[in-house]
Coordinates of C-alpha atoms and ligand atoms in Angstrom, one line a residue:
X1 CA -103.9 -121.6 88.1
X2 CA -106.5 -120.6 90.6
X3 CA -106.3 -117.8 92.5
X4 CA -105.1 -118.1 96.0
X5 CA -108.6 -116.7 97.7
X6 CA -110.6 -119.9 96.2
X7 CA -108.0 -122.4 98.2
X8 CA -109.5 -120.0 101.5
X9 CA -111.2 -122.0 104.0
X10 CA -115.0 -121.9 104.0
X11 CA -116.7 -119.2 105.0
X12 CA -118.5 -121.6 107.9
X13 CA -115.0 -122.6 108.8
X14 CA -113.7 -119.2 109.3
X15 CA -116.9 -118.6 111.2
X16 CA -116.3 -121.3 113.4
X17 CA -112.9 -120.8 114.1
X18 CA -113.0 -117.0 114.9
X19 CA -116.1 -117.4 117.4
X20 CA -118.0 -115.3 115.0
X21 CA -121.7 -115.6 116.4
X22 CA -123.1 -113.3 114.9
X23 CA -124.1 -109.8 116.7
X24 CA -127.4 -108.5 116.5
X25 CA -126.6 -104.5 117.4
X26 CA -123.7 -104.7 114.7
X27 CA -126.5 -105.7 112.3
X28 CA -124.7 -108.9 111.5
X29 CA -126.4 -111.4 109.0
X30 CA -123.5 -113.3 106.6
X31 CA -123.7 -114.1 103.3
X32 CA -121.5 -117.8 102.6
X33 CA -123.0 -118.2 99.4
X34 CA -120.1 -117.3 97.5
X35 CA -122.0 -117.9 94.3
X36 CA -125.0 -114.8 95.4
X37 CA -121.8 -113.1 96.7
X38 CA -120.3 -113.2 93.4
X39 CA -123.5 -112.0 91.6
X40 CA -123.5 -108.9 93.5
X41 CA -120.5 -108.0 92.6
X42 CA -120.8 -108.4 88.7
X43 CA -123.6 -106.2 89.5
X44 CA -121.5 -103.6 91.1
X45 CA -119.2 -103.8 87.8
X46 CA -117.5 -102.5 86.1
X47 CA -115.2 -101.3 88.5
X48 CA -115.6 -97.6 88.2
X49 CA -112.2 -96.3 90.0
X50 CA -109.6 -97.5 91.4
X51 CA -111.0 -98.0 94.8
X52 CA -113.5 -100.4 95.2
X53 CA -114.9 -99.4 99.6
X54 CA -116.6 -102.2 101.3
X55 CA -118.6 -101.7 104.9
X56 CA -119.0 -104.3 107.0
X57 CA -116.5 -107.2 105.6
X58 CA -117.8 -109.4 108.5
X59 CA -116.3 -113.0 107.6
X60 CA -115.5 -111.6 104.1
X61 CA -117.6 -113.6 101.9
X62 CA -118.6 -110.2 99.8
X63 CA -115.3 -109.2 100.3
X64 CA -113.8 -112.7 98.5
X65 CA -116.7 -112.3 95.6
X66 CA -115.0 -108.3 95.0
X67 CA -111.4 -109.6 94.6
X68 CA -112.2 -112.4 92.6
X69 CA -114.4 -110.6 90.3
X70 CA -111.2 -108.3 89.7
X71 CA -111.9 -105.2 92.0
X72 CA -108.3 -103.5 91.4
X73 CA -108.5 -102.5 95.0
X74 CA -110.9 -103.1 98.0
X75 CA -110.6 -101.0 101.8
X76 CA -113.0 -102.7 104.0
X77 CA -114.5 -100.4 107.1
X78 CA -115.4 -103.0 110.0
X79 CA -115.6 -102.1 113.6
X80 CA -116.2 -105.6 115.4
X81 CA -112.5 -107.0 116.0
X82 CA -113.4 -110.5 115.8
X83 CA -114.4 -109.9 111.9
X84 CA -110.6 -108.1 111.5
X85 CA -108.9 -110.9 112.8
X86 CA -110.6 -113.4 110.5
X87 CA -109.7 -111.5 107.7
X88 CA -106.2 -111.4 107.7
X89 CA -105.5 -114.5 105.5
X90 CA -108.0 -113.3 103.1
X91 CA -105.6 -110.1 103.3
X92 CA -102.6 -112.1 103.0
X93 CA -104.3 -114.0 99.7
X94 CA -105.0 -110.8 98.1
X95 CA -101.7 -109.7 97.6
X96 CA -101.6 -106.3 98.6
X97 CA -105.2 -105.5 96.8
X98 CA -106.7 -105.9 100.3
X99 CA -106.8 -103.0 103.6
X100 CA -108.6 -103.8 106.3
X101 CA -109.9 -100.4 108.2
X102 CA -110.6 -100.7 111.5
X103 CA -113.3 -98.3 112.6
X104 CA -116.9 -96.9 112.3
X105 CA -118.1 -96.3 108.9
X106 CA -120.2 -93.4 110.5
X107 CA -117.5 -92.0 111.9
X108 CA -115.0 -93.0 109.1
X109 CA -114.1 -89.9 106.5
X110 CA -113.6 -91.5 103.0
X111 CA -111.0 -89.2 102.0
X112 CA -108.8 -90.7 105.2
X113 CA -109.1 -93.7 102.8
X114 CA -108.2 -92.8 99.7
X115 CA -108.9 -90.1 97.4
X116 CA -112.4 -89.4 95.3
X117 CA -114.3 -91.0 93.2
X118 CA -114.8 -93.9 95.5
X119 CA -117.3 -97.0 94.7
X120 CA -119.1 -98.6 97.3
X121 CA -120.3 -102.4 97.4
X122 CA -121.6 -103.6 100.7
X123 CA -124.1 -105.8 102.6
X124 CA -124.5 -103.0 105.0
X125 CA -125.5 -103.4 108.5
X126 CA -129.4 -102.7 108.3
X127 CA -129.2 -100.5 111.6
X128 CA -127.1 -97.7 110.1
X129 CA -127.9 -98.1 106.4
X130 CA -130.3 -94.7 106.2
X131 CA -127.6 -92.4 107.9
X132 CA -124.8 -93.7 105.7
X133 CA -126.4 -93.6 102.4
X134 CA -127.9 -90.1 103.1
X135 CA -124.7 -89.1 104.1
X136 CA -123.0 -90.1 100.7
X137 CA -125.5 -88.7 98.6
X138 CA -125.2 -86.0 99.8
X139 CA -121.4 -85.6 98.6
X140 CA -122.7 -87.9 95.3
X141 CA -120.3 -86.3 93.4
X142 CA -117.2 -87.7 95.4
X143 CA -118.7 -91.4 94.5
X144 CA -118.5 -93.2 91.5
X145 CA -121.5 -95.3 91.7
X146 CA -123.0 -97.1 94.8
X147 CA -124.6 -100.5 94.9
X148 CA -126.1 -102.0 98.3
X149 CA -127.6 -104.3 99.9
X150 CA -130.8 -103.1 101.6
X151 CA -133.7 -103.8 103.3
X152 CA -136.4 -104.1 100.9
X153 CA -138.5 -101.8 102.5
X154 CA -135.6 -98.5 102.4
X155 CA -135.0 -100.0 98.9
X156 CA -138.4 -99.3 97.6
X157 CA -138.3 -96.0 99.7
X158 CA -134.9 -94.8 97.9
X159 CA -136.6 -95.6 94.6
X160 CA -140.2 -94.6 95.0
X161 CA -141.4 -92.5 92.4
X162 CA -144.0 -90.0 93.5
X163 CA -147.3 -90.8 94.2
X164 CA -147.2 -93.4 96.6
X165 CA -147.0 -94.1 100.5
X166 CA -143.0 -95.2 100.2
X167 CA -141.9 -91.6 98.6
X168 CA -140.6 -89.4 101.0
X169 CA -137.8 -87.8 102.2
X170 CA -135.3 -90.4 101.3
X171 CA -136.5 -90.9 97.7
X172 CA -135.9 -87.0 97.7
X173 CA -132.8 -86.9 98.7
X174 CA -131.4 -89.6 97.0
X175 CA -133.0 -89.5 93.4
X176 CA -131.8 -85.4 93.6
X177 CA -128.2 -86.3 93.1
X178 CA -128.7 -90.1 92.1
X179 CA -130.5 -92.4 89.6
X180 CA -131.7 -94.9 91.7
X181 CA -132.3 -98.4 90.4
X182 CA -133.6 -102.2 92.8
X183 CA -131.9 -104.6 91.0
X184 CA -132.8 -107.8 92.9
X185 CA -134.1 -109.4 95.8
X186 CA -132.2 -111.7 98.4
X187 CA -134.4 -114.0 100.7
X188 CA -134.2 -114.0 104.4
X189 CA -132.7 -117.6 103.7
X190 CA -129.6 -117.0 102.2
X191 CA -128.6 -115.3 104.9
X192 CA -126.9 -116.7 108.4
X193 CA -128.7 -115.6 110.8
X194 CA -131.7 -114.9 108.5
X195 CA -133.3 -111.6 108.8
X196 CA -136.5 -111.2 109.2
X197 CA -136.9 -109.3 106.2
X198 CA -136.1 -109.5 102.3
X199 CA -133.7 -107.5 101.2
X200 CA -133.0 -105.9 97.6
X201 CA -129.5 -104.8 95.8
X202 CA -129.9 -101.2 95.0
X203 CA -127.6 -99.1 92.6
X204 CA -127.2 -95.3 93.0
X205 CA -125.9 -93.8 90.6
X206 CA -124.3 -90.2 90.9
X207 CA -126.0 -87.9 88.6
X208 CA -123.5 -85.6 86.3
X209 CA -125.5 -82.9 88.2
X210 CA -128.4 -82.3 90.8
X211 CA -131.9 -83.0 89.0
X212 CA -132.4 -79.2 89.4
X213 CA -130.8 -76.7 91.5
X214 CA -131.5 -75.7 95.0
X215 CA -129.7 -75.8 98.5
X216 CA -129.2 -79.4 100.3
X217 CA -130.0 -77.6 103.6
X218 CA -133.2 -76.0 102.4
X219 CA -134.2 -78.6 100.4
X220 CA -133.9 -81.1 103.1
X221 CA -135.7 -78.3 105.3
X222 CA -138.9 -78.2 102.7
X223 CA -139.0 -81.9 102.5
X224 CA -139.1 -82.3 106.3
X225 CA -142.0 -80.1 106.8
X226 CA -143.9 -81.4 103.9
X227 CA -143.7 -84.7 105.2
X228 CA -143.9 -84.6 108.4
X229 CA -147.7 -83.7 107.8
X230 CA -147.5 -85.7 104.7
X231 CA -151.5 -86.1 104.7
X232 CA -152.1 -82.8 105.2
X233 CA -152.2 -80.0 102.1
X234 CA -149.1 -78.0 101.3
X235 CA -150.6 -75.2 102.7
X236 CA -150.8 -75.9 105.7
X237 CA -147.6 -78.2 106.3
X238 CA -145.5 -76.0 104.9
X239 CA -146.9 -73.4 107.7
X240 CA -143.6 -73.7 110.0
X241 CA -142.0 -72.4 107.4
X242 CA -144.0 -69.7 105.7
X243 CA -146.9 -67.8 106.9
X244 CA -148.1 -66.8 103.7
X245 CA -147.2 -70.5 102.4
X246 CA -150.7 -70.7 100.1
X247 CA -148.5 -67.4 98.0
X248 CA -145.5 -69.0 98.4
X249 CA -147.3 -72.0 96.3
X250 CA -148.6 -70.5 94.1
X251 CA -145.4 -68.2 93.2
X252 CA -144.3 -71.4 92.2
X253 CA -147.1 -72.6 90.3
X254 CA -147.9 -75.4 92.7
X255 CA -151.5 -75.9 93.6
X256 CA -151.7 -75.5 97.8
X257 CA -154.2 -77.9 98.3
X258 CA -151.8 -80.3 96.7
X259 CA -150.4 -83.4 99.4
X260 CA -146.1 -83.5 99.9
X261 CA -146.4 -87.3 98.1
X262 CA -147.6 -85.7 94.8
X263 CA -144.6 -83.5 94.4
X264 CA -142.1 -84.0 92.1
X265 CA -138.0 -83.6 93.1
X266 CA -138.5 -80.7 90.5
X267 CA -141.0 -78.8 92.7
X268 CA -139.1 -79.5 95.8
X269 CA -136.3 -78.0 94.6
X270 CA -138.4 -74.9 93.3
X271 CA -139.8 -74.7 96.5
X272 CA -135.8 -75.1 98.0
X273 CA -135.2 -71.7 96.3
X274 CA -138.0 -69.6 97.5
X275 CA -136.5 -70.5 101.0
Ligands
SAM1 N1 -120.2 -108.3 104.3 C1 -120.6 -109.4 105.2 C2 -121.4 -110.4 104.4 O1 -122.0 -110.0 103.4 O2 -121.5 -111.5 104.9 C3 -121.2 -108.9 106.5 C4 -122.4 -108.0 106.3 S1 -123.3 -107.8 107.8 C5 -124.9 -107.4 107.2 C6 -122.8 -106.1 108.3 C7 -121.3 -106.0 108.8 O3 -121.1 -104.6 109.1 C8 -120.9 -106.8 109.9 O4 -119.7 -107.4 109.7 C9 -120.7 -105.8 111.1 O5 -119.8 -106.1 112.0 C10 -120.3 -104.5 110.3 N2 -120.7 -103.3 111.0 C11 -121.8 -103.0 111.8 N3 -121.8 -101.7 112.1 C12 -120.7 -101.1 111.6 C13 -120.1 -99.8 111.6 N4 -120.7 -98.8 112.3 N5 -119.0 -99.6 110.9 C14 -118.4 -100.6 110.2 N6 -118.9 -101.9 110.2 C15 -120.0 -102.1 110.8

């Protein structure tokens, strides 16, 4: 028998009905392709815990794709009221396995949800994709794996490696507590409206624990000033925080004429502790 979400109304239909132009400050761009929707949520699988937490449900075409690919249980965070209305008959098709949460994901504490680990699968809104993914890595050990869709651009900077112009901060942060993996590319077409950017799927993957130890706060300190002046040497970026920085270096068996984007998470972290 088929399941009760396939007999749903397009996604264009539900669109159309619900007045849902889309917004460009809540960083709305739909996906109706339920096959691409489906993909990414086989790539999200298997369905780590018990609660599978969507951002940004929007029509709900990911949000269909989840359920129907079995997701035991999917809460869905969206703040724009049209989008909550047109859900509910997805929420009525999903026989209980469905919550829709109105609210701000910034704003919204997981653990008001349901309880830890939590997955997260989303299409997030571009604009507020940085904050909320530093923000759950840096509690990775409350998730039980993360798979987004991204920019390509914050993609490539989540999963930089170092050595290039993309690794910074962000790849820092994330790869600490996360193995971070792009696992493909969605045009601007498949998209409605189309971005003007490609975007990527990207999995992160909380690490058992951090790649070595140090302090979030003073780790996110050393990174900031070593990239803020990421052309300049060690030495002297990492000034505002140490006079004697060229010691402080070389206590650590870094080379001070060495530049923030050669540094591995490794030596950030040693550098974390001297703090
Ligand atoms: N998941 C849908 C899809 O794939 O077609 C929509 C994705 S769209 C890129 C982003 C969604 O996030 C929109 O539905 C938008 O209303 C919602 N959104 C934007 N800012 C939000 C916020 N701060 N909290 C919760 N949802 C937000």
């Amino acid at each position: 028998m088929s399941d009760p979400i396939e007999a749903l109304p397009p996604l264009r239909e539900v669109i159309a009905q619900h007045d849902l132009a889309a917004r460009k400050a809540l960083g709305q761009n739909f996906l109706l392709d339920l096959n691409l929707t489906r993909k990414i949520a086989r790539a999200a699988m298997p369905w780590a815990a018990d609660t599978v937490i969507e951002i940004g449900p929007g029509p709900g075409g990911l949000t269909r794709a989840l359920l129907l690919e079995g997701a035991p249980r999917v809460i869905a965070v969206e703040r724009d009221e049209r989008c909550i209305a047109a859900l509910q008959p997805l929420m009525a098709a999903a026989g209980g396995r469905l919550i829709v949460h109105p609210g701000d994901a910034l704003e919204t504490e997981f653990a008001t949800l349901a309880p830890p680990p939590w997955q997260v699968v989303a299409n997030l809104p571009y604009n507020i994709a940085t904050p909320l993914i530093l923000n759950w890595v840096a509690h990775a050990e409350q998730f039980s794996r993360i798979t987004v869709l991204v920019q390509k651009e914050v993609a490539e900077r989540l999963a930089a490696k170092p050595g290039g112009k993309t690794y910074g901060r962000l790849s820092v942060a994330a790869q600490w507590r996360c193995s971070v993996r792009m696992l493909f590319d969605i045009g601007p077409k498949a998209f409605v409206p189309p971005p003007k950017v490609t975007s990527t799927l990207v999995e992160l993957q909380p690490r058992v624990r951090p790649l070595a130890e140090a302090d979030l706060h003073k780790l996110e300190r050393v990174t900031a000033a070593a990239f803020n002046q990421r052309r300049k040497m060690l030495r002297a970026a990492l000034k505002p925080l140490w006079a004697d920085a060229d010691a402080r270096l070389q206590s650590a068996g870094i080379d001070p004429t060495r530049r923030a984007e050669t540094l591995s998470i490794e030596e950030f972290c040693a550098l974390a502790r001297l703090l």
